[in-house]
Amino acid sequence: ETGVTQSPTHLIKTRGQQVTLRCSSQSGHNTVSWYQQALGQGPQFIFQYYREEENGRGNFPPRFSGLQFPNYSSELNVNALELDDSALYLCASSLAGTGSNYGYTFGSGTRLTVV
Amino acid sequence: AQSVTQLDSQVPVFEEAPVELRCNYSSSVSVYLFWYVQYPNQGLQLLLKYLSGSTLVKGINGFEAEFNKSQTSFHLRKPSVHISDTAEYFCAVIPTDSWGKLQFGAGTQVVVTP
């Protein structure tokens, strides 16, 4: 198993800028989910991609968008950054469909600070 | 809609003592249940999960949890903790009629002291 890797590990951006976070899924996993974890809180679901299509979204505005690529790597893009976007962003991969046992593998996250 | 409540925000415990972390949930449909651990500056690691079958679930690092459907609870226990168990613990659910979105509680910080 290769695990889930996220890049960069830390990032500082200015309010109003745009940011792209990257995730490389665990080998064989066809689904990727993104979560936002504000300081002192539990992770909040942003959205999920299955076979390059978004198949679920949480209560986040459209300026949060994503992509999943054929090799199952993915991106989270956030436009017009706000101070409240400062958080740890977690990527999780899993195998959906027949045989799924909800075995999510999380990456170590990207710590985004908006100033 | 679902919600997950972790009843304790912080649990101090002495090394080699037992610990119990409480989790209650509400849901209009059946759910799958999970406990994750997060060490400082790291992502989430799965401790254990309940999908079906025996209500007593054993996980990694000596942790176990019991699913109680009537009380809608899924409390996590460890009979003897180590300093290395100091971490944040999250309870989470996935509704059985959903496509796998994890909904987390706010977390319980466990601090183990000698």
Coordinates of N, CA, C and O in Angstrom, one line a residue, chain A residues 10-96:
Chain A
H10 N 2.1 22.7 4.3 CA 1.8 24.0 4.8 C 1.7 25.0 3.7 O 2.5 24.9 2.8
L11 N 0.8 26.0 3.9 CA 0.7 27.0 2.9 C 0.1 28.3 3.5 O -0.8 28.2 4.4
I12 N 0.7 29.4 3.1 CA 0.1 30.7 3.6 C -0.3 31.5 2.4 O 0.5 31.7 1.4
K13 N -1.5 32.0 2.4 CA -2.1 32.7 1.3 C -2.7 34.0 1.9 O -3.1 34.1 3.0
T14 N -2.9 34.9 0.9 CA -3.5 36.2 1.3 C -5.0 36.2 0.9 O -5.4 35.5 -0.1
R15 N -5.8 36.8 1.7 CA -7.2 36.9 1.5 C -7.5 37.4 0.0 O -6.8 38.3 -0.4
G16 N -8.4 36.7 -0.6 CA -8.8 37.0 -2.0 C -8.0 36.2 -3.0 O -8.4 36.1 -4.2
Q17 N -6.9 35.5 -2.6 CA -6.2 34.7 -3.6 C -6.9 33.4 -3.8 O -7.9 33.0 -3.2
Q18 N -6.3 32.6 -4.7 CA -6.8 31.3 -5.0 C -5.7 30.2 -4.6 O -4.5 30.5 -4.6
V19 N -6.2 29.0 -4.3 CA -5.2 28.0 -3.8 C -5.6 26.7 -4.4 O -6.8 26.4 -4.6
T20 N -4.6 25.8 -4.7 CA -4.8 24.5 -5.2 C -4.1 23.5 -4.2 O -2.9 23.6 -4.0
L21 N -4.8 22.6 -3.7 CA -4.2 21.5 -2.8 C -4.3 20.2 -3.6 O -5.3 19.9 -4.3
R22 N -3.3 19.4 -3.4 CA -3.2 18.1 -4.1 C -3.2 16.9 -3.3 O -2.7 16.9 -2.1
C23 N -3.7 15.8 -3.8 CA -3.8 14.6 -3.1 C -3.5 13.4 -4.0 O -4.1 13.3 -5.1
S24 N -2.7 12.5 -3.6 CA -2.5 11.3 -4.3 C -3.1 10.1 -3.5 O -2.7 9.8 -2.4
S25 N -4.1 9.5 -4.2 CA -4.9 8.4 -3.5 C -4.1 7.2 -3.3 O -3.1 6.9 -3.9
Q26 N -4.6 6.3 -2.4 CA -4.0 5.0 -2.2 C -4.2 4.2 -3.4 O -5.3 4.2 -4.0
S27 N -3.3 3.4 -3.7 CA -3.4 2.5 -4.9 C -4.6 1.7 -4.9 O -4.9 1.0 -3.9
G28 N -5.4 1.7 -6.0 CA -6.6 0.8 -6.1 C -7.8 1.5 -5.6 O -8.9 1.0 -5.9
H29 N -7.7 2.7 -5.0 CA -8.9 3.3 -4.5 C -9.5 4.2 -5.6 O -8.8 5.0 -6.2
N30 N -10.8 4.1 -5.8 CA -11.5 4.9 -6.9 C -12.3 6.1 -6.4 O -12.9 6.7 -7.2
T31 N -12.2 6.3 -5.1 CA -13.0 7.4 -4.5 C -12.1 8.3 -3.7 O -11.3 7.8 -2.9
V32 N -12.3 9.6 -3.8 CA -11.6 10.5 -2.9 C -12.6 11.6 -2.3 O -13.5 12.0 -3.0
S33 N -12.4 11.8 -1.1 CA -13.2 12.8 -0.4 C -12.2 13.9 0.2 O -11.1 13.6 0.6
W34 N -12.8 15.1 0.4 CA -12.0 16.2 1.0 C -12.8 16.7 2.2 O -14.0 16.8 2.2
Y35 N -12.0 17.0 3.3 CA -12.6 17.5 4.5 C -11.9 18.7 4.9 O -10.6 18.8 4.7
Q36 N -12.6 19.6 5.6 CA -12.0 20.8 6.2 C -12.1 20.6 7.7 O -13.1 20.4 8.3
Q37 N -10.9 20.8 8.4 CA -10.9 20.7 9.8 C -10.4 22.0 10.4 O -9.2 22.3 10.4
A38 N -11.3 22.8 10.9 CA -10.9 24.1 11.6 C -10.3 23.7 12.9 O -10.6 22.6 13.5
L39 N -9.6 24.6 13.5 CA -8.9 24.4 14.7 C -9.8 24.1 15.9 O -10.8 24.8 16.1
G40 N -9.6 22.9 16.5 CA -10.4 22.5 17.7 C -11.8 21.9 17.3 O -12.6 21.7 18.2
Q41 N -11.9 21.6 16.0 CA -13.2 21.0 15.6 C -13.0 19.7 14.8 O -11.9 19.3 14.5
G42 N -14.1 19.0 14.6 CA -14.0 17.8 13.8 C -14.0 18.1 12.4 O -14.4 19.2 11.9
P43 N -13.6 17.2 11.5 CA -13.6 17.4 10.1 C -15.0 17.6 9.5 O -15.9 16.9 10.0
Q44 N -15.1 18.5 8.6 CA -16.4 18.7 7.9 C -16.2 18.3 6.4 O -15.3 18.7 5.7
F45 N -17.2 17.6 5.9 CA -17.2 17.1 4.6 C -17.3 18.2 3.6 O -18.3 19.0 3.7
I46 N -16.4 18.2 2.6 CA -16.5 19.3 1.5 C -17.2 18.6 0.3 O -18.3 19.1 -0.1
F47 N -16.6 17.6 -0.3 CA -17.2 16.9 -1.4 C -16.4 15.6 -1.6 O -15.4 15.3 -1.0
Q48 N -17.0 14.8 -2.5 CA -16.5 13.4 -2.8 C -16.5 13.2 -4.3 O -17.4 13.7 -5.0
Y49 N -15.5 12.6 -4.9 CA -15.4 12.3 -6.3 C -15.3 10.8 -6.4 O -14.5 10.1 -5.7
Y50 N -16.0 10.2 -7.4 CA -16.0 8.8 -7.7 C -15.8 8.7 -9.2 O -16.7 9.2 -10.0
R51 N -14.7 8.1 -9.6 CA -14.4 7.9 -11.1 C -14.6 9.2 -11.8 O -15.3 9.3 -12.8
E52 N -14.0 10.3 -11.3 CA -13.8 11.6 -11.9 C -15.1 12.4 -11.9 O -15.1 13.5 -12.4
E53 N -16.1 12.0 -11.2 CA -17.4 12.7 -11.1 C -17.7 13.1 -9.7 O -17.5 12.2 -8.8
E54 N -18.1 14.3 -9.4 CA -18.5 14.6 -8.1 C -19.8 13.9 -7.8 O -20.8 14.1 -8.5
N55 N -19.9 13.2 -6.7 CA -21.1 12.4 -6.3 C -21.6 12.8 -4.9 O -22.4 12.0 -4.3
G56 N -21.2 13.9 -4.4 CA -21.7 14.3 -3.1 C -21.0 15.6 -2.7 O -19.8 15.8 -2.9
R57 N -21.7 16.4 -2.0 CA -21.2 17.7 -1.6 C -21.7 18.1 -0.3 O -22.9 17.9 0.0
G58 N -20.9 18.7 0.6 CA -21.4 19.3 1.8 C -21.8 20.7 1.7 O -21.9 21.2 0.6
N59 N -21.9 21.4 2.8 CA -22.4 22.8 2.9 C -21.2 23.7 2.7 O -20.9 24.5 3.5
F60 N -20.7 23.7 1.5 CA -19.6 24.6 1.2 C -20.0 25.4 -0.1 O -20.6 24.8 -1.0
P61 N -19.6 26.6 -0.2 CA -19.9 27.4 -1.4 C -19.2 27.0 -2.6 O -18.2 26.2 -2.6
P62 N -19.7 27.4 -3.8 CA -19.1 27.0 -5.1 C -17.7 27.4 -5.3 O -17.0 26.8 -6.2
R63 N -17.2 28.3 -4.5 CA -15.8 28.7 -4.7 C -14.8 27.5 -4.2 O -13.6 27.6 -4.5
F64 N -15.4 26.5 -3.6 CA -14.7 25.3 -3.3 C -15.0 24.3 -4.5 O -16.2 24.0 -4.7
S65 N -14.0 23.9 -5.2 CA -14.2 23.0 -6.3 C -13.1 22.0 -6.3 O -12.1 22.1 -5.7
G66 N -13.3 20.9 -7.1 CA -12.4 19.9 -7.1 C -12.3 19.2 -8.5 O -13.1 19.4 -9.4
L67 N -11.2 18.3 -8.6 CA -11.0 17.5 -9.8 C -10.5 16.2 -9.3 O -9.7 16.1 -8.3
Q68 N -10.9 15.1 -10.0 CA -10.2 13.8 -9.8 C -9.7 13.4 -11.2 O -10.5 13.5 -12.2
F69 N -8.5 12.9 -11.2 CA -7.9 12.5 -12.5 C -7.9 11.0 -12.7 O -8.2 10.2 -11.8
P70 N -7.7 10.5 -13.9 CA -7.8 9.1 -14.2 C -6.9 8.2 -13.4 O -7.2 7.1 -13.1
N71 N -5.8 8.8 -12.9 CA -4.9 8.0 -12.0 C -5.3 8.1 -10.6 O -4.6 7.7 -9.7
Y72 N -6.5 8.7 -10.4 CA -7.1 8.8 -9.0 C -6.5 9.8 -8.1 O -6.9 10.0 -7.0
S73 N -5.5 10.6 -8.6 CA -5.1 11.8 -7.9 C -6.1 12.8 -8.0 O -7.0 12.8 -8.8
S74 N -6.1 13.8 -7.1 CA -7.2 14.8 -7.1 C -6.7 16.2 -6.6 O -5.5 16.3 -6.1
E75 N -7.5 17.2 -6.9 CA -7.2 18.5 -6.4 C -8.4 19.1 -5.8 O -9.5 18.8 -6.1
L76 N -8.1 20.0 -4.8 CA -9.1 20.9 -4.2 C -8.7 22.3 -4.5 O -7.6 22.7 -4.2
N77 N -9.6 23.0 -5.1 CA -9.3 24.4 -5.5 C -10.3 25.3 -4.6 O -11.5 25.0 -4.5
V78 N -9.7 26.4 -4.1 CA -10.5 27.4 -3.4 C -10.2 28.7 -3.9 O -9.1 29.2 -4.0
N79 N -11.3 29.4 -4.4 CA -11.1 30.8 -5.0 C -11.5 31.8 -3.9 O -12.2 31.5 -2.9
A80 N -11.0 33.0 -4.1 CA -11.4 34.2 -3.3 C -11.3 33.8 -1.8 O -12.3 33.8 -1.1
L81 N -10.1 33.4 -1.4 CA -9.9 33.0 -0.1 C -10.4 34.0 1.0 O -10.2 35.2 0.8
E82 N -11.0 33.4 2.0 CA -11.4 34.2 3.2 C -10.6 33.8 4.4 O -10.1 32.6 4.5
L83 N -10.6 34.6 5.4 CA -9.9 34.3 6.6 C -10.4 33.0 7.3 O -9.6 32.2 7.8
D84 N -11.7 32.8 7.2 CA -12.3 31.6 7.8 C -11.9 30.3 7.0 O -12.3 29.2 7.5
D85 N -11.3 30.4 5.9 CA -10.8 29.2 5.2 C -9.6 28.6 5.8 O -9.1 27.5 5.4
S86 N -9.0 29.3 6.7 CA -7.8 28.8 7.4 C -8.2 27.5 8.2 O -9.1 27.5 9.0
A87 N -7.5 26.4 7.8 CA -7.9 25.1 8.4 C -6.9 24.1 7.9 O -6.0 24.3 7.1
L88 N -7.1 22.9 8.5 CA -6.4 21.7 8.0 C -7.3 21.0 7.0 O -8.4 20.8 7.3
Y89 N -6.8 20.8 5.7 CA -7.6 20.2 4.7 C -7.1 18.7 4.5 O -5.9 18.5 4.2
L90 N -8.0 17.8 4.7 CA -7.7 16.4 4.7 C -8.3 15.7 3.5 O -9.5 16.0 3.1
C91 N -7.5 14.9 2.9 CA -8.0 14.1 1.7 C -8.1 12.6 2.2 O -7.3 12.2 3.0
A92 N -9.1 11.9 1.8 CA -9.3 10.5 2.2 C -9.7 9.7 0.9 O -10.5 10.2 0.1
S93 N -9.0 8.6 0.7 CA -9.4 7.8 -0.4 C -10.0 6.5 0.1 O -9.8 6.0 1.2
S94 N -10.8 5.9 -0.8 CA -11.5 4.6 -0.4 C -11.9 3.9 -1.7 O -11.8 4.4 -2.8
L95 N -12.3 2.6 -1.5 CA -12.8 1.8 -2.6 C -14.3 1.7 -2.5 O -14.8 1.2 -1.5
A96 N -15.0 2.3 -3.4 CA -16.5 2.3 -3.4 C -16.9 1.2 -4.3 O -16.2 0.7 -5.2

